[in-house]
CSV table of C-alpha atoms and ligand atoms in Angstrom, one decimal:
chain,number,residue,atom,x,y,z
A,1,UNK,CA,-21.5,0.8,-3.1
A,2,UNK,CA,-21.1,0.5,-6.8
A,3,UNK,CA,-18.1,2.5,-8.9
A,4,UNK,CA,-20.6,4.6,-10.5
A,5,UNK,CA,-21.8,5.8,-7.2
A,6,UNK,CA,-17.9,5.6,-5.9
A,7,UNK,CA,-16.8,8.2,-8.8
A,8,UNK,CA,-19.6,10.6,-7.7
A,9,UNK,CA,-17.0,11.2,-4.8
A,10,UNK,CA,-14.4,12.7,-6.7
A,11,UNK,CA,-14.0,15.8,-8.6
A,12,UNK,CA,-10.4,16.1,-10.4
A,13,UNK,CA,-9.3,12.7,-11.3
A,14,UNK,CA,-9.5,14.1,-15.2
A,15,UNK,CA,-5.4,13.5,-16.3
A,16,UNK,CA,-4.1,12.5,-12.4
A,17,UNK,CA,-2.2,9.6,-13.3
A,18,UNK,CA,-0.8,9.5,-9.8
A,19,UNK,CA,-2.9,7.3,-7.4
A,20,UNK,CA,0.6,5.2,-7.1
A,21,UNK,CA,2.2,9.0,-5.3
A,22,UNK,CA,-0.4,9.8,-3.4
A,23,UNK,CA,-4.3,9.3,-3.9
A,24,UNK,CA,-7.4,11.9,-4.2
A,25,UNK,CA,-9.3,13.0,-1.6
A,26,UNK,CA,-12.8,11.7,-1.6
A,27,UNK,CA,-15.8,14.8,-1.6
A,28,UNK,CA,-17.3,13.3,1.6
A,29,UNK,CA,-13.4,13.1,3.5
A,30,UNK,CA,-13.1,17.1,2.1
A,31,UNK,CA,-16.7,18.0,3.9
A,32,UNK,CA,-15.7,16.0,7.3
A,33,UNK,CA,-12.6,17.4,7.3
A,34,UNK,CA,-13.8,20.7,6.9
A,35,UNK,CA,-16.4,20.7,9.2
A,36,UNK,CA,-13.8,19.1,12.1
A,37,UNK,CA,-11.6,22.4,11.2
A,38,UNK,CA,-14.5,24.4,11.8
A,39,UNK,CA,-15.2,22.7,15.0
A,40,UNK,CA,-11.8,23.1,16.0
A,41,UNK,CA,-12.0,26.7,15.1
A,42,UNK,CA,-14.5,27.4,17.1
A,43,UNK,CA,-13.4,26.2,20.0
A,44,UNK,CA,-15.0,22.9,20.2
A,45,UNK,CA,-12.1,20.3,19.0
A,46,UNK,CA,-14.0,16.7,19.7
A,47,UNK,CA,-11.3,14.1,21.4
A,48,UNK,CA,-13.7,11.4,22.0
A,49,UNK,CA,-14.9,11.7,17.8
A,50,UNK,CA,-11.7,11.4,16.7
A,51,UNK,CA,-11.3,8.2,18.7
A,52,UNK,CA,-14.8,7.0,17.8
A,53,UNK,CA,-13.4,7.9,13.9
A,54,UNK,CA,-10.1,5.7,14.5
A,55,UNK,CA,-12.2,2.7,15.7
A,56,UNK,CA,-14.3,2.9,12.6
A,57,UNK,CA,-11.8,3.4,10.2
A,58,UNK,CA,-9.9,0.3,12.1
A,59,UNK,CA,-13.1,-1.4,11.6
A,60,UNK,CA,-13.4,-0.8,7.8
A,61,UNK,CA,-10.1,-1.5,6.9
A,62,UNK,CA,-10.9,-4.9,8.5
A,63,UNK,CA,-13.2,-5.2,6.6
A,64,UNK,CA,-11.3,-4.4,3.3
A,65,UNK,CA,-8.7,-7.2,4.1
A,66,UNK,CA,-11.4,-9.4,5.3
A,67,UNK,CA,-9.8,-10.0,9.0
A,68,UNK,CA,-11.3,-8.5,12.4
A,69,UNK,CA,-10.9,-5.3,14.2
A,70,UNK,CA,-8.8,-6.8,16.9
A,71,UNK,CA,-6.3,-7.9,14.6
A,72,UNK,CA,-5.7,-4.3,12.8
A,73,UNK,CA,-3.1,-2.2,14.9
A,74,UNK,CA,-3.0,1.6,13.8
A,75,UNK,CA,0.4,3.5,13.1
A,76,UNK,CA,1.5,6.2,11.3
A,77,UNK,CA,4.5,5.4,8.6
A,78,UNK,CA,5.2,1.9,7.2
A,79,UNK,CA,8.7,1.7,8.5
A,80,UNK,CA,7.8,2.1,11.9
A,81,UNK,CA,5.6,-0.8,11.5
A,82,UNK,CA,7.9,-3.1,9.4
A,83,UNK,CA,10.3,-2.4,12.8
A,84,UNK,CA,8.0,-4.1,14.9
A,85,UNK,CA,8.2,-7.1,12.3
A,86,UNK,CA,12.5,-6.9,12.4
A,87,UNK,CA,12.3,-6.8,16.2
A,88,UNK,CA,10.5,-9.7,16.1
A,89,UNK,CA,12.8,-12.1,14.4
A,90,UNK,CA,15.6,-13.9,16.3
A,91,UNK,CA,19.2,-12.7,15.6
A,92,UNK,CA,21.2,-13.0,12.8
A,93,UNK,CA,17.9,-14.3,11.1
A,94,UNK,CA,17.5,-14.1,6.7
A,95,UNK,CA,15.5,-11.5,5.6
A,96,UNK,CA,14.1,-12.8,2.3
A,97,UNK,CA,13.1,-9.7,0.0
A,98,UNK,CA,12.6,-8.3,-4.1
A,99,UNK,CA,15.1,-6.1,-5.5
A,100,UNK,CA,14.6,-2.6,-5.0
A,101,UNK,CA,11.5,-2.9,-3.3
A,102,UNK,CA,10.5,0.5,-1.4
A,103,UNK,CA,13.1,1.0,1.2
A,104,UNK,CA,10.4,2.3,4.1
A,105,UNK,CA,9.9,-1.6,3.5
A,106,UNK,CA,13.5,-3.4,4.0
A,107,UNK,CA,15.1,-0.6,6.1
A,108,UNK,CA,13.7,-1.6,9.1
A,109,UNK,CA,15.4,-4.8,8.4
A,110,UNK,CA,19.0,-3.4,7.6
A,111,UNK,CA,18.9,-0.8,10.3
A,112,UNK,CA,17.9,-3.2,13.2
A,113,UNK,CA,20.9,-3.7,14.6
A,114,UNK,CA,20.3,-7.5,15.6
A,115,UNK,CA,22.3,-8.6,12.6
A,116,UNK,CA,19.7,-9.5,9.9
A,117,UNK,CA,20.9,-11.2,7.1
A,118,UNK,CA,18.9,-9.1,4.1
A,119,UNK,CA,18.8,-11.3,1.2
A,120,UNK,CA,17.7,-9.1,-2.0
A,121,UNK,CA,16.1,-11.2,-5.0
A,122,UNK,CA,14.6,-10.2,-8.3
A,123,UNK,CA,10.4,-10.0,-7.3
A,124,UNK,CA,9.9,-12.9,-10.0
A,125,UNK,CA,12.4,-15.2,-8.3
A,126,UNK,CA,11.0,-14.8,-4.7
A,127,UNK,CA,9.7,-17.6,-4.2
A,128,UNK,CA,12.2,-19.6,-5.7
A,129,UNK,CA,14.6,-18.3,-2.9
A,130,UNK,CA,12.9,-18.9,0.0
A,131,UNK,CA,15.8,-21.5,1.9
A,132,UNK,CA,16.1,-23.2,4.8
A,133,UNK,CA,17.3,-20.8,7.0
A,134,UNK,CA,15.0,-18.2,5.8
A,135,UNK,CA,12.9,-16.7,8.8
A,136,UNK,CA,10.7,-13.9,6.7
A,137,UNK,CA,9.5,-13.1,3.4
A,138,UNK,CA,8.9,-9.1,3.2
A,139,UNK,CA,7.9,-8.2,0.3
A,140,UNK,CA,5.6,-5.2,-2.1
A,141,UNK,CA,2.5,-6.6,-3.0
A,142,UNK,CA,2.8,-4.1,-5.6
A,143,UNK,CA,6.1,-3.1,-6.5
A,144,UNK,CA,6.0,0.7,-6.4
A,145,UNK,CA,9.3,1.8,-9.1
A,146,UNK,CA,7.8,-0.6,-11.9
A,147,UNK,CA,4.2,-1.5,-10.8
A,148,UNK,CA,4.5,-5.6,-10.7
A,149,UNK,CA,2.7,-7.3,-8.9
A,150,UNK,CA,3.8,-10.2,-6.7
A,151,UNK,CA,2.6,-13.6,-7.2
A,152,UNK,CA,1.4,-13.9,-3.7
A,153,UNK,CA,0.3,-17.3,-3.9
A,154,UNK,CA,3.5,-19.1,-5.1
A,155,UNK,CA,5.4,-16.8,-2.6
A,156,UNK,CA,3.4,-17.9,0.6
A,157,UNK,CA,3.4,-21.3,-0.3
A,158,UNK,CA,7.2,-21.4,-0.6
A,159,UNK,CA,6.9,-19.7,2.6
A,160,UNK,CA,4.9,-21.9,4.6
A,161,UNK,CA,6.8,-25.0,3.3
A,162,UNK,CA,10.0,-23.8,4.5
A,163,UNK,CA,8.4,-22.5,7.7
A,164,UNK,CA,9.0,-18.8,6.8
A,165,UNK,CA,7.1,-16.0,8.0
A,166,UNK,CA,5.6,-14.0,5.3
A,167,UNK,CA,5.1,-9.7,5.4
A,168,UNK,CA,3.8,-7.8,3.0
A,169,UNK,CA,3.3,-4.2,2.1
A,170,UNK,CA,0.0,-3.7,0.5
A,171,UNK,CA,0.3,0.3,0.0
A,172,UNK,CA,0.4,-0.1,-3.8
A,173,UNK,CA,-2.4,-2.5,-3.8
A,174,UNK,CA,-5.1,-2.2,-1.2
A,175,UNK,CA,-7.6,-0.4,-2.9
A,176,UNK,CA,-7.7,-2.0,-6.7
A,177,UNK,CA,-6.2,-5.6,-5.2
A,178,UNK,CA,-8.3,-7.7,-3.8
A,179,UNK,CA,-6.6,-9.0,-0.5
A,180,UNK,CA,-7.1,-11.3,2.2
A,181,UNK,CA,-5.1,-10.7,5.3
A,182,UNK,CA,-4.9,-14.1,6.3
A,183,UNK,CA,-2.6,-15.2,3.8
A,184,UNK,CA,0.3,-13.6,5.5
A,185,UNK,CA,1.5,-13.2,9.0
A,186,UNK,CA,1.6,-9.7,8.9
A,187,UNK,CA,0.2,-7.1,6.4
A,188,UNK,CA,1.1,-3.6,6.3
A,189,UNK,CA,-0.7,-0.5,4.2
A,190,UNK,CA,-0.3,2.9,4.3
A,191,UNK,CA,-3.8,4.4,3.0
A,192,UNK,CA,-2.8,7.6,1.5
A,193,UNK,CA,-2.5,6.5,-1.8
A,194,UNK,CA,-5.2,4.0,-3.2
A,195,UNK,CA,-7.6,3.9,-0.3
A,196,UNK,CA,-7.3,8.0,-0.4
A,197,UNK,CA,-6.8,9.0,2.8
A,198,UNK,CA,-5.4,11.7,4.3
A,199,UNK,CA,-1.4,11.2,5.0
A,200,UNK,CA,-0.8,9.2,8.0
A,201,UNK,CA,-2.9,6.5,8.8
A,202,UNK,CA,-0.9,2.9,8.1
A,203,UNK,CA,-2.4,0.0,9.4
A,204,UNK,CA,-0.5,-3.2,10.4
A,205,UNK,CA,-3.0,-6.7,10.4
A,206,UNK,CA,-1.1,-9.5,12.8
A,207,UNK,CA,-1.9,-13.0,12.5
A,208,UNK,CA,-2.8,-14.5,15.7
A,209,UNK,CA,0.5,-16.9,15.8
A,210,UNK,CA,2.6,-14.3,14.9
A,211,UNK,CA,1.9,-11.6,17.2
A,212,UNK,CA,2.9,-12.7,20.7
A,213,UNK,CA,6.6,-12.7,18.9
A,214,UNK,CA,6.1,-8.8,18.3
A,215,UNK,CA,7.2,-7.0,21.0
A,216,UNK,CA,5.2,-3.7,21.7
A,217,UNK,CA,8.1,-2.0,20.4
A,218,UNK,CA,6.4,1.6,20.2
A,219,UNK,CA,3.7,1.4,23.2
A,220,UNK,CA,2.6,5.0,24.7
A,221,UNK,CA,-1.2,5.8,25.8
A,222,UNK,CA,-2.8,4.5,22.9
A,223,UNK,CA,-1.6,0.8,23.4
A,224,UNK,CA,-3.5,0.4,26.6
A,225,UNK,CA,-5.7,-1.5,27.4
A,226,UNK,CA,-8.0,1.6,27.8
A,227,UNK,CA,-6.3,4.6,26.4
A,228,UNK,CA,-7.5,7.3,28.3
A,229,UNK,CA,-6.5,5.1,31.4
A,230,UNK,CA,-3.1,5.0,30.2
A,231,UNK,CA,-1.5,8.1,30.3
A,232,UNK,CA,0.9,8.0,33.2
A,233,UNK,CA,3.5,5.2,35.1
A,234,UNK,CA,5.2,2.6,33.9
A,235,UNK,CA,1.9,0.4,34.5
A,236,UNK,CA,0.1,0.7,32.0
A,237,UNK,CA,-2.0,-2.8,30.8
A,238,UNK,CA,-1.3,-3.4,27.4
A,239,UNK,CA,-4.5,-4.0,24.8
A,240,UNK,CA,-4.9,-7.5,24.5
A,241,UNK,CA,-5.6,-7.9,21.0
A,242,UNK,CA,-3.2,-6.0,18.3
A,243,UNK,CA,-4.3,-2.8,19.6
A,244,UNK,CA,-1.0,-3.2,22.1
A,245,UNK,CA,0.7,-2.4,18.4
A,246,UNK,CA,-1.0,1.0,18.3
A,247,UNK,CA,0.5,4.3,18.3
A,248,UNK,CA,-1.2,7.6,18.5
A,249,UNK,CA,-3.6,8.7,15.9
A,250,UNK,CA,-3.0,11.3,13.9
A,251,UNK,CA,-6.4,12.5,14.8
A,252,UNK,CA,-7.5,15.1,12.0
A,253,UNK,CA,-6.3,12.5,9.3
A,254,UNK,CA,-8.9,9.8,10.9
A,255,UNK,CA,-12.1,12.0,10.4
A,256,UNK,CA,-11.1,12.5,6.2
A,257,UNK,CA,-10.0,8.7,6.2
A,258,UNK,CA,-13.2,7.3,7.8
A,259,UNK,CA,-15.6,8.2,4.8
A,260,UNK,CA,-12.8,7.2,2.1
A,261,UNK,CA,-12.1,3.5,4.2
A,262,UNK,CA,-16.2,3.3,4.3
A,263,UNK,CA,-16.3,3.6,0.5
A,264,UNK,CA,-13.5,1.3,-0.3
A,265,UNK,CA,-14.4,-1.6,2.4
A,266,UNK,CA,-18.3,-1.4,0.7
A,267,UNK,CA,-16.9,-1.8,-3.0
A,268,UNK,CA,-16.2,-4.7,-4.4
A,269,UNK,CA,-12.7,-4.1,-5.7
A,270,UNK,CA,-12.5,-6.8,-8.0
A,271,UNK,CA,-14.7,-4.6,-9.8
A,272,UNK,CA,-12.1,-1.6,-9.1
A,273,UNK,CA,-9.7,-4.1,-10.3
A,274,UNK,CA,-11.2,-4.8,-13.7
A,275,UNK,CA,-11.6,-1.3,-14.0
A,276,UNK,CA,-7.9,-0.1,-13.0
A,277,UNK,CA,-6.1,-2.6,-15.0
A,278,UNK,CA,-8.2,-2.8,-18.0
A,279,UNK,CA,-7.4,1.3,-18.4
A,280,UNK,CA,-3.9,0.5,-18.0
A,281,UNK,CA,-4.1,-2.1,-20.3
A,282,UNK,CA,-5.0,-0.1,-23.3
A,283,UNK,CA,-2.3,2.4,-22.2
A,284,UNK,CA,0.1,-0.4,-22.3
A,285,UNK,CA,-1.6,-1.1,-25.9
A,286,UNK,CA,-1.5,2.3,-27.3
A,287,UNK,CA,2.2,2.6,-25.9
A,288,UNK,CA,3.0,-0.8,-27.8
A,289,UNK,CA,4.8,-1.6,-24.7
A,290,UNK,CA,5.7,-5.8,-24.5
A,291,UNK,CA,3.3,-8.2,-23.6
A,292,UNK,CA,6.2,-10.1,-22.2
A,293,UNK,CA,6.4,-13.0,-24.0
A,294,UNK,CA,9.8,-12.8,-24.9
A,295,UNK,CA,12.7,-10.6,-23.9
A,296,UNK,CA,13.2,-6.5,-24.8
A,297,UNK,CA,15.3,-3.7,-23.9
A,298,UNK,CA,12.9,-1.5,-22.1
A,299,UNK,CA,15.4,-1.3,-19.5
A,300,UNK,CA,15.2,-3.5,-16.1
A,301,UNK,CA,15.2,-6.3,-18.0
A,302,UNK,CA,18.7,-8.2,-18.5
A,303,UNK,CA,20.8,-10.1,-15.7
A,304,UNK,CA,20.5,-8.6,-12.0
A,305,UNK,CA,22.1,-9.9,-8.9
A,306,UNK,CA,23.5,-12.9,-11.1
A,307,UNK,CA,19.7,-13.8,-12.5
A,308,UNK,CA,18.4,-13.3,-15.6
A,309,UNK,CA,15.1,-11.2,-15.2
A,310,UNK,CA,12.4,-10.5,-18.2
A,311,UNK,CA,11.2,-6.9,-18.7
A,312,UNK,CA,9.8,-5.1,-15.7
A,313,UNK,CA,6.9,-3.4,-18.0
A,314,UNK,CA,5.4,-6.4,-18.8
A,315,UNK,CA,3.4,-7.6,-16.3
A,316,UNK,CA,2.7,-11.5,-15.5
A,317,UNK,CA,-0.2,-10.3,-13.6
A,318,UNK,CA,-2.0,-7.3,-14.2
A,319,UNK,CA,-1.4,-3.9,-12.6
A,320,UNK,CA,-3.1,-0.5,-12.5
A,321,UNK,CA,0.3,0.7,-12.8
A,322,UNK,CA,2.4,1.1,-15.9
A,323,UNK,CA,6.3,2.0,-16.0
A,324,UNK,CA,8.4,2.0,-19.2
A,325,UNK,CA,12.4,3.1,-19.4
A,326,UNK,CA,12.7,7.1,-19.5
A,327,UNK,CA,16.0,7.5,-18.7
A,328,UNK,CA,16.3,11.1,-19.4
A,329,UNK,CA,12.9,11.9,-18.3
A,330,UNK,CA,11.4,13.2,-21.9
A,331,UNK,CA,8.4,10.9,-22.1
A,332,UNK,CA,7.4,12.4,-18.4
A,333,UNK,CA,8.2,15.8,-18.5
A,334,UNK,CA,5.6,15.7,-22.4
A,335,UNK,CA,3.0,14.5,-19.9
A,336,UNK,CA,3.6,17.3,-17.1
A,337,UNK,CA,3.6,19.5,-20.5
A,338,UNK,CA,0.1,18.6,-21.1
A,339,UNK,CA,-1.2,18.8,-17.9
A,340,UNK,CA,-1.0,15.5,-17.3
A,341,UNK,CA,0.3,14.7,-13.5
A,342,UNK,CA,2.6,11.2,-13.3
A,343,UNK,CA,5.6,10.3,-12.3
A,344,UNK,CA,8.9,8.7,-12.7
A,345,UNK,CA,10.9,6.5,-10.7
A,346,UNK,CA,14.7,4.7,-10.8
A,347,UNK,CA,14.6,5.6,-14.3
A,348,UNK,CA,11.2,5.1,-15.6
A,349,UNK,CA,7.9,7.1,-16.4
A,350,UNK,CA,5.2,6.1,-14.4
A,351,UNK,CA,1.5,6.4,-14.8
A,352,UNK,CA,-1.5,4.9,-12.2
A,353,UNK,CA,-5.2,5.0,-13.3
A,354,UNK,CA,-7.5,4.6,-10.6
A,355,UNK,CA,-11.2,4.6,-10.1
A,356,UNK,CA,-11.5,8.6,-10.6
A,357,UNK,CA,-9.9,7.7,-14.0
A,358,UNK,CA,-11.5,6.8,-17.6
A,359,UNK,CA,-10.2,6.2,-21.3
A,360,UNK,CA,-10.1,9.8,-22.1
A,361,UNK,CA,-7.2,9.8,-19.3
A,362,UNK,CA,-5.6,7.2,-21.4
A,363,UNK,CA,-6.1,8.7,-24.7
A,364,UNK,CA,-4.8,12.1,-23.5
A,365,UNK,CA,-2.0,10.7,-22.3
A,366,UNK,CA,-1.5,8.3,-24.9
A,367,UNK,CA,-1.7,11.8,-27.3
A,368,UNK,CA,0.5,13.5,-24.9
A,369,UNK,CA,3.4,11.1,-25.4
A,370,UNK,CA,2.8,11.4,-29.4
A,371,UNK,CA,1.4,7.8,-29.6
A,372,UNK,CA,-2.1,6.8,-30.6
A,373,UNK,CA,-4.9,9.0,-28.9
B,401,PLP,C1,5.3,0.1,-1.4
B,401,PLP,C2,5.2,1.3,-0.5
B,401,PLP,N1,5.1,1.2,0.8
B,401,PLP,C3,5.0,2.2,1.6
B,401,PLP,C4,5.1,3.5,1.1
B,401,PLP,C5,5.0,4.7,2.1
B,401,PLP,O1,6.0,4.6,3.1
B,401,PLP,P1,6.0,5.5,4.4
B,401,PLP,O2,4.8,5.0,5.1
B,401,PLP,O3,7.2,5.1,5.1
B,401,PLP,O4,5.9,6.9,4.0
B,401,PLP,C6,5.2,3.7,-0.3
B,401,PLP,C7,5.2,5.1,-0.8
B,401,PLP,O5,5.6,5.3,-1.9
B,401,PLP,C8,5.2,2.6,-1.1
B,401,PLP,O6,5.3,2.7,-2.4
């Protein structure tokens, strides 16, 4: 699929700077959706389509991550997943992880109640930390309150040199970041956002060396080895392959995320990529925001957790999303003013630009906040 023919499938991208909130439904997820509602309406809801939709989805966002079906295990919300990952580490184990990453991410970890040591870092000094007795590096592959992006390669090869387990969250990147599963023991991505899926499809990739230390932490019917076999007694044969990892699917979600994972897995996102980044590039441009060669006041930057840290809104690596300091939230509420949908977070205006985007998103935002445009 090429972009041109991918931007066919949306209709109101025109000033939604918000892919990083929540992304937009594609035109074909809107017609399957509807016509499942229908079906459902008229009394003919379809069990065995919606499990025929899961496998396919599972099956594209294999794809996407370039790994295979049996290693993609379907859930619901990232924590629940990133649980699994805490229940698999031995006691007391370190918990290597960024600074303020998304809590649905380092929760799990805090709250597990086997006496994780969470060890928080600034994102640009991950790697650096990794130690001896560190047992997992969980991290954002995309941070979601300033948009950087992790330097995956320096942080799993600190990883594997100190034996270290490495998880990421890919929910701010999958979709515009090109990804390879196998880079990391586990990866995690919720698909409402950048793949633009309904809410509540997250899927969790295992590495085959790391998943017999996962226990099947949330097993019901649809960890089976046959799911429909499953249902009753304490019996049950678990799934063989990552599937034991499964929880329920939300069903009606599947038949809208099926066509959107389709698009995405037959796109090459390098070419989303270029696109993405090089809008928020001349955003970043027409904002005059730093290109981080030296330091600035633009707010994160300074000395956290005893480490000097450059500002956050310039990126060493490139990102579709752009944050700069709005402490008193003027420079987003001028954007809501004009009709412009972004956000802020932990201080700071934030603005995505996604495939359904173009530069007269950019320049009407750009105009909206008084700067060039
Ligand atoms: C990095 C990241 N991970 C995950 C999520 C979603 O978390 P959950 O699945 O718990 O709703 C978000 C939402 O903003 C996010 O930014």
């Amino acid at each position: 699929v090429s972009l041109t023919r991918a931007l066919t499938e949306f209709s109101g991208g025109r000033g939604y700077l918000a892919a990083c909130t929540t992304g937009l439904p594609t035109l074909s997820a809107r017609a399957a959706m509807i016509e499942d509602l229908d079906a459902s309406v008229s009394g003919h809801p379809d069990p065995a389509g919606y499990a025929a939709a899961v496998e396919r989805s599972r099956a594209h966002f294999a794809r996407l991550v370039n790994t295979t079906p049996g290693r993609v295990a379907i859930g619901s919300q990232t924590s629940v997943s990133v649980s699994l990952v805490a229940a698999a580490l031995p006691e007391g184990s370190e918990v290597l992880v960024p600074l303020d990453d998304f809590s649905s991410v380092v929760l799990p970890f805090v709250h597990a109640g086997r006496g994780l040591c969470v060890r928080s870092v600034p994102l640009a000094r991950l790697a650096d930390e990794v130690g001896p007795d560190t047992a997992l590096v969980a991290f954002s592959v995309v941070q979601s309150a300033t948009g950087e992006v992790a330097d995956i390669a320096a942080i799993t090869r600190a990883a594997r040199a100190r034996g270290a387990r490495t998880m990421c969250d890919a929910t701010q990147a999958a979709g515009w970041l090109p990804l390879e599963a196998s880079d990391f023991d586990v990866l995690i991505c919720h698909t409402y956002k950048w793949l633009c899926c309904p809410r509540g499809i997250c899927f969790t990739v295992v590495s085959p060396e790391f998943a017999p230390a996962i226990p099947s932490l949330c097993a019901g019917w649809y960890a089976g080895e046959d799911p429909w076999e499953s249902c009753y007694g304490v019996d049950v044969t678990l799934a063989g392959d990552a599937r034991r990892f499964d929880v329920s699917p939300a069903w009606q979600a599947f038949v809208g995320a099926e066509p959107a994972l389709a698009m995405f897995a037959a796109l090459d996102i390098a070419e989303v990529h270029m696109h993405d980044t090089g809008l928020a590039h001349r955003f970043r441009e027409g904002m005059g925001l730093c290109d981080g060669s030296g330091p600035c006041g633009t707010g994160l930057g300074g000395r956290r957790a005893g480490v000097d840290v450059t500002c956050s809104a310039a990126p060493a690596l490139p990102s579709a999303i752009v944050t700069w300091d709005d402490p008193d939230g003027c420079d987003l509420a001028r954007l809501t003013a004009a009709g412009i949908t972004a956000s802020g977070r932990a201080g700071r205006a934030r603005v995505a630009f996604h495939l359904f985007n173009d530069d007269e998103d950019v320049a009407l935002a750009l105009h909206a906040l008084d700067r060039r445009g």
